[in-house]
PDB file of C-alpha atoms in Angstrom:
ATOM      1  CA  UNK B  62     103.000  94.460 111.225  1.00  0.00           C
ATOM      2  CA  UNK B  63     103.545  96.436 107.741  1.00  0.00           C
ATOM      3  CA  UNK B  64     100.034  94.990 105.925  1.00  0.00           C
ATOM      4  CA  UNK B  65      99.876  96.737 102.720  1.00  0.00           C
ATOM      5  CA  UNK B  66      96.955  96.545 100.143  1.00  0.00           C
ATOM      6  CA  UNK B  67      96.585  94.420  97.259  1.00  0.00           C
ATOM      7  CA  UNK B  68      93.732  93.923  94.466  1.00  0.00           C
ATOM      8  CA  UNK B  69      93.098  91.166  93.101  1.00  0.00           C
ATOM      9  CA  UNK B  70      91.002  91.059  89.719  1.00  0.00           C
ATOM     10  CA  UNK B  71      91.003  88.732  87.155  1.00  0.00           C
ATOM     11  CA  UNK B  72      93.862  89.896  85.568  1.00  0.00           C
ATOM     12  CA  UNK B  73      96.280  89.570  88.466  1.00  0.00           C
ATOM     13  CA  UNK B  74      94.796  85.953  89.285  1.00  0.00           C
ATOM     14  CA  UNK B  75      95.395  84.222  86.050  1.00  0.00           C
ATOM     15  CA  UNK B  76      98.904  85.984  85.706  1.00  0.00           C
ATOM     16  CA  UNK B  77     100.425  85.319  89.564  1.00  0.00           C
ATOM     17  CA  UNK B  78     100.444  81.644  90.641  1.00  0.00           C
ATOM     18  CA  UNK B  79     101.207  82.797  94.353  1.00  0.00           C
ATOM     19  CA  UNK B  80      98.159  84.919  94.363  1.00  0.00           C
ATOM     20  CA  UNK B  81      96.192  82.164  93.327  1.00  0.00           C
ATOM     21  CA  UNK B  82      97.847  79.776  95.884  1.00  0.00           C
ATOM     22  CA  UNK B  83      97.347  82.006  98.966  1.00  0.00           C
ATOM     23  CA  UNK B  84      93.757  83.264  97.800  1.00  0.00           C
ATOM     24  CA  UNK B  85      92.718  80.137  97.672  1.00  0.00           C
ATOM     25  CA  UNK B  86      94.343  79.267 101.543  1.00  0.00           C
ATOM     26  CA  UNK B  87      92.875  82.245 102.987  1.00  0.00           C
ATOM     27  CA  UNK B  88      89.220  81.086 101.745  1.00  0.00           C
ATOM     28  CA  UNK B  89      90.252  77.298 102.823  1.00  0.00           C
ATOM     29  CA  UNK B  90      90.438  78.610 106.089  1.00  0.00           C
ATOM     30  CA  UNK B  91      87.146  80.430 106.482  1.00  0.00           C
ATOM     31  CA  UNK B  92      84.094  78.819 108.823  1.00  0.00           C
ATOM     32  CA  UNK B  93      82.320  76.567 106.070  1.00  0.00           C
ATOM     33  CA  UNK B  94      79.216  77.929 107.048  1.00  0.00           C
ATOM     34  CA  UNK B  95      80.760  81.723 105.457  1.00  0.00           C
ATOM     35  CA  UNK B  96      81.507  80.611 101.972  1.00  0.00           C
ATOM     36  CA  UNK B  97      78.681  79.580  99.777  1.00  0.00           C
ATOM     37  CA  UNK B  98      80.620  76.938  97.784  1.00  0.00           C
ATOM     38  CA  UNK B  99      84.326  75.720  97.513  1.00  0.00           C
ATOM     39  CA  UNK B 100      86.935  78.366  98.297  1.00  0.00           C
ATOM     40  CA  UNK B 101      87.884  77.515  94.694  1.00  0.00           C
ATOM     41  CA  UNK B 102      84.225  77.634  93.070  1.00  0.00           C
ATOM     42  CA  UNK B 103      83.858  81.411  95.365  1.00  0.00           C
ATOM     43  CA  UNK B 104      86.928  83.097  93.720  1.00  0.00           C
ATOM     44  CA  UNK B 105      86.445  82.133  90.576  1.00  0.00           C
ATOM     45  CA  UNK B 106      82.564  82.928  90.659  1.00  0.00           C
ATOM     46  CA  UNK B 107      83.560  86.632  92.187  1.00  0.00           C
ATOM     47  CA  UNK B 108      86.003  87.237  89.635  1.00  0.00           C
ATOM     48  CA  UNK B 109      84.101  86.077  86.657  1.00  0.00           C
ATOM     49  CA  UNK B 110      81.434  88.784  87.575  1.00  0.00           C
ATOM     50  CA  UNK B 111      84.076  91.110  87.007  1.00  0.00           C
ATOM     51  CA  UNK B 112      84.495  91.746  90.399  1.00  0.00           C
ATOM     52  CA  UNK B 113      87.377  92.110  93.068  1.00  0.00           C
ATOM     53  CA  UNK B 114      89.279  91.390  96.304  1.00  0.00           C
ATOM     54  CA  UNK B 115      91.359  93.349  98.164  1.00  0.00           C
ATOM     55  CA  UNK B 116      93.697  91.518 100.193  1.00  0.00           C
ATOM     56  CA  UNK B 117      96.317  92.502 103.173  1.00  0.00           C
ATOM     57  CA  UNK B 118     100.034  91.313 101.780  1.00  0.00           C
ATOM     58  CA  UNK B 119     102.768  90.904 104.354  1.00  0.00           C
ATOM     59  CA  UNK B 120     106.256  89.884 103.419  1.00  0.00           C
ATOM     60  CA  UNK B 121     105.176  88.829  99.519  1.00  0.00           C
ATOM     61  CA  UNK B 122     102.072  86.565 100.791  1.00  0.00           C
ATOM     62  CA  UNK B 123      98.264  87.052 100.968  1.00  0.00           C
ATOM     63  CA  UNK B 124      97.174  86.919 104.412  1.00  0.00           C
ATOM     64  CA  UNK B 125      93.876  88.010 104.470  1.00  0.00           C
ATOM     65  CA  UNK B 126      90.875  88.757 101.672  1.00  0.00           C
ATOM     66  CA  UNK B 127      87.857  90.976 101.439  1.00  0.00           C
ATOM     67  CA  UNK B 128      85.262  90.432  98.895  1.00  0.00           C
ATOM     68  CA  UNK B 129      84.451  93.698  96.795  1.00  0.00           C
ATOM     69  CA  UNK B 130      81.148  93.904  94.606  1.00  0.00           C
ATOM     70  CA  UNK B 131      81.319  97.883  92.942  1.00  0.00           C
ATOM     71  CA  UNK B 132      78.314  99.144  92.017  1.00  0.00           C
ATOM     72  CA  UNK B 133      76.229 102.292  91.822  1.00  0.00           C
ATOM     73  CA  UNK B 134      79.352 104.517  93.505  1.00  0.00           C
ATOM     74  CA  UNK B 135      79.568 102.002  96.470  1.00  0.00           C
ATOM     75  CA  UNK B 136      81.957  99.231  96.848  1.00  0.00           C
ATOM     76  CA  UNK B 137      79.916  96.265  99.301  1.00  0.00           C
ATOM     77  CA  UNK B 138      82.232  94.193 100.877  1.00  0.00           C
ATOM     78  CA  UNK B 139      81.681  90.477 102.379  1.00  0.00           C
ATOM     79  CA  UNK B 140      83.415  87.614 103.311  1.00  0.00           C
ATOM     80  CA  UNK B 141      86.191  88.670 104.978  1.00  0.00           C
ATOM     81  CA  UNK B 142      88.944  86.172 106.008  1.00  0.00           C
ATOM     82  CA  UNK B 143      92.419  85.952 107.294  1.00  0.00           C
ATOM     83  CA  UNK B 144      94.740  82.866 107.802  1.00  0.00           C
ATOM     84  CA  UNK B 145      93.921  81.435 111.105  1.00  0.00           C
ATOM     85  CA  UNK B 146      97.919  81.442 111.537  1.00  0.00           C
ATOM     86  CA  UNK B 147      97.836  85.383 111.659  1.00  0.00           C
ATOM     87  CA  UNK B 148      94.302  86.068 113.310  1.00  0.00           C
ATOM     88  CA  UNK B 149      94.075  88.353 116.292  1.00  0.00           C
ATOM     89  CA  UNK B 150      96.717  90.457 115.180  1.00  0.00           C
ATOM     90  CA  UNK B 151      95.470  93.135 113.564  1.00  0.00           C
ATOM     91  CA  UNK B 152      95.480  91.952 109.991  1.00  0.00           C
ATOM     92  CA  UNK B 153      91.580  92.154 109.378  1.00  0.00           C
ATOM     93  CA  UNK B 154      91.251  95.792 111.272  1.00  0.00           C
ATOM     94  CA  UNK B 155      94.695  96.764 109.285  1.00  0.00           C
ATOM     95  CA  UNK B 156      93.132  95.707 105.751  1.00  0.00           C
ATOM     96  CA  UNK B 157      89.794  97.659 106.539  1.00  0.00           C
ATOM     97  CA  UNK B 158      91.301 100.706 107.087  1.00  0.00           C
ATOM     98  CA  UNK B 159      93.376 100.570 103.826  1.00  0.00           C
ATOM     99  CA  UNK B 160      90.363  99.736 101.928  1.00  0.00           C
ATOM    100  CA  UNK B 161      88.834 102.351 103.441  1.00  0.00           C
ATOM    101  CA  UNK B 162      91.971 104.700 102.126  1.00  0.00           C
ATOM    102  CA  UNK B 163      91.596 102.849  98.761  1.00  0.00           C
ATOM    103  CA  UNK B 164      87.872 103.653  98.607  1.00  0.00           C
ATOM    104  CA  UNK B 165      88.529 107.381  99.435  1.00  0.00           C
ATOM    105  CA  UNK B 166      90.776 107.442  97.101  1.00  0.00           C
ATOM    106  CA  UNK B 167      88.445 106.309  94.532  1.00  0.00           C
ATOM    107  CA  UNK B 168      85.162 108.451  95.994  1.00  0.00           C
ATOM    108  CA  UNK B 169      83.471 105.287  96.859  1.00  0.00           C
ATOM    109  CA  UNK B 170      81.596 104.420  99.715  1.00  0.00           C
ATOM    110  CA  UNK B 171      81.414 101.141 101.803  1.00  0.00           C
ATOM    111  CA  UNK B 172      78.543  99.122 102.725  1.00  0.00           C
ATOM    112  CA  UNK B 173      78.211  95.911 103.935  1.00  0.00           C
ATOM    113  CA  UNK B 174      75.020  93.757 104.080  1.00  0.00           C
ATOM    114  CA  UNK B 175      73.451  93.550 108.024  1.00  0.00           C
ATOM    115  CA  UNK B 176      71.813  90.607 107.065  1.00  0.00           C
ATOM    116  CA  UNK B 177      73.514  87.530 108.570  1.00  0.00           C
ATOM    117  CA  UNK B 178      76.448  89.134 109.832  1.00  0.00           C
ATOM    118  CA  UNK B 179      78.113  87.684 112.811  1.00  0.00           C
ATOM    119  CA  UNK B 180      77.847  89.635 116.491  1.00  0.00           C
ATOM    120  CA  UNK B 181      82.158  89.743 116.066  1.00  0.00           C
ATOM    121  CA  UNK B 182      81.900  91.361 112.675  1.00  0.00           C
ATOM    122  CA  UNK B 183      79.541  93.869 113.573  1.00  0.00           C
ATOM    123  CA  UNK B 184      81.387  95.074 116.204  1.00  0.00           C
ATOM    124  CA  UNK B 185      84.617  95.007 114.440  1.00  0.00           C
ATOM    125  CA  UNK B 186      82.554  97.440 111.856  1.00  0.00           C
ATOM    126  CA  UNK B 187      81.245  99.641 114.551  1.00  0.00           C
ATOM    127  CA  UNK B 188      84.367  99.698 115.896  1.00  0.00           C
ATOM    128  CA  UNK B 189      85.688 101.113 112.529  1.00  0.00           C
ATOM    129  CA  UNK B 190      83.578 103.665 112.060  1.00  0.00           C
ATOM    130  CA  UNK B 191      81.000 102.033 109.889  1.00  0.00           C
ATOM    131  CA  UNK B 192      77.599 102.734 111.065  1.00  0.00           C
ATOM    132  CA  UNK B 193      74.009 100.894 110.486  1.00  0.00           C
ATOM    133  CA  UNK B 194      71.542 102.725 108.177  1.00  0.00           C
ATOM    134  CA  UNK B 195      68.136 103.510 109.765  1.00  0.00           C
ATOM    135  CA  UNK B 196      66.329 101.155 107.591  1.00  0.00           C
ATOM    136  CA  UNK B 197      68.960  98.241 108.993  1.00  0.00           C
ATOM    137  CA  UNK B 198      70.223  96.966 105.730  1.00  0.00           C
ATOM    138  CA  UNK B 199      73.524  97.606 105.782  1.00  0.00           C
ATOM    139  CA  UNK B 200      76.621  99.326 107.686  1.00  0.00           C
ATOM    140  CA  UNK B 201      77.839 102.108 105.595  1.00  0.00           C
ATOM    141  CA  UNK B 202      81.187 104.221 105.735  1.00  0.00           C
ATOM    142  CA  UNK B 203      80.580 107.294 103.640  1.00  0.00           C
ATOM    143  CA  UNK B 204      84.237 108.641 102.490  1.00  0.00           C
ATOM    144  CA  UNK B 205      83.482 110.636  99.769  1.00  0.00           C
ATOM    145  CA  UNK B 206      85.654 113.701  99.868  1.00  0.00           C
ATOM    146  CA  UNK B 207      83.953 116.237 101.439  1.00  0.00           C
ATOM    147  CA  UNK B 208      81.924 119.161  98.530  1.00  0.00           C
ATOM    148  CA  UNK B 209      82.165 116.168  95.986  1.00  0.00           C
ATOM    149  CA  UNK B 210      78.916 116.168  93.656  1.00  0.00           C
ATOM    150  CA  UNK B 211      77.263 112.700  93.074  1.00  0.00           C
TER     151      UNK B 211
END
């Protein structure tokens, strides 16, 4: 399946309707127990603090979303979701490994929070690559380029 990568900030929301549409279907279809409000009351919460997603497009549509909070040379990531019509095909494993090419790009790391993480999700990280600090935090993936100063 050709997933490519596509951010979301506020920008892009208030000036693509179909963004909007299938941002806010992706979020519809997450466990309610994931989402701490509306899928319409998350998004627009996460954007207005100037924050992003980065979402896996296939054929022109959103199929899947990752939450993305940068700060201090790390982007964290939570929530993600994909359409239960495409799950278990790839599309969440495909859209972690472009947003770990993004975040390369970029010289950021990634870290997610341990705390409350479901037993699937943490193995999906592991699986990725993203290990578990020693104080137990948070899973990191460290891809600053290699002899970069911070």
């Amino acid at each position: 399946m050709p997933v490519t990568l596509q951010r979301v900030d506020q920008a892009t929301w208030d000036a693509d309707a179909q963004v909007r549409h299938d941002l806010i279907r992706i979020y519809a279809d997450a466990p309610a127990e994931r989402l701490p409000s509306t899928p319409e009351a998350f998004v627009g919460e996460h954007l207005a603090a100037e924050r992003f997603f980065c979402c896996a497009r296939f054929n022109d549509r959103l199929l899947g979303a990752l939450a993305v909070s940068p700060e201090d040379g790390a982007w964290w990531l939570s929530h993600l979701c994909v359409r239960q019509t495409t799950r278990r095909r790839g599309v969440g494993s495909r859209l972690l490994a472009l947003i770990g090419e993004a975040a390369h790009a970029e010289g950021q790391r990634l870290r997610v929070l341990a705390s409350q993480l479901p037993m699937a999700d943490q193995v999906l990280l592991s699986r990725m690559g993203y290990r578990l600090t020693q104080t137990g935090d948070f899973f990191e993936l460290d891809l600053t380029p290699k002899g970069a100063g911070q």
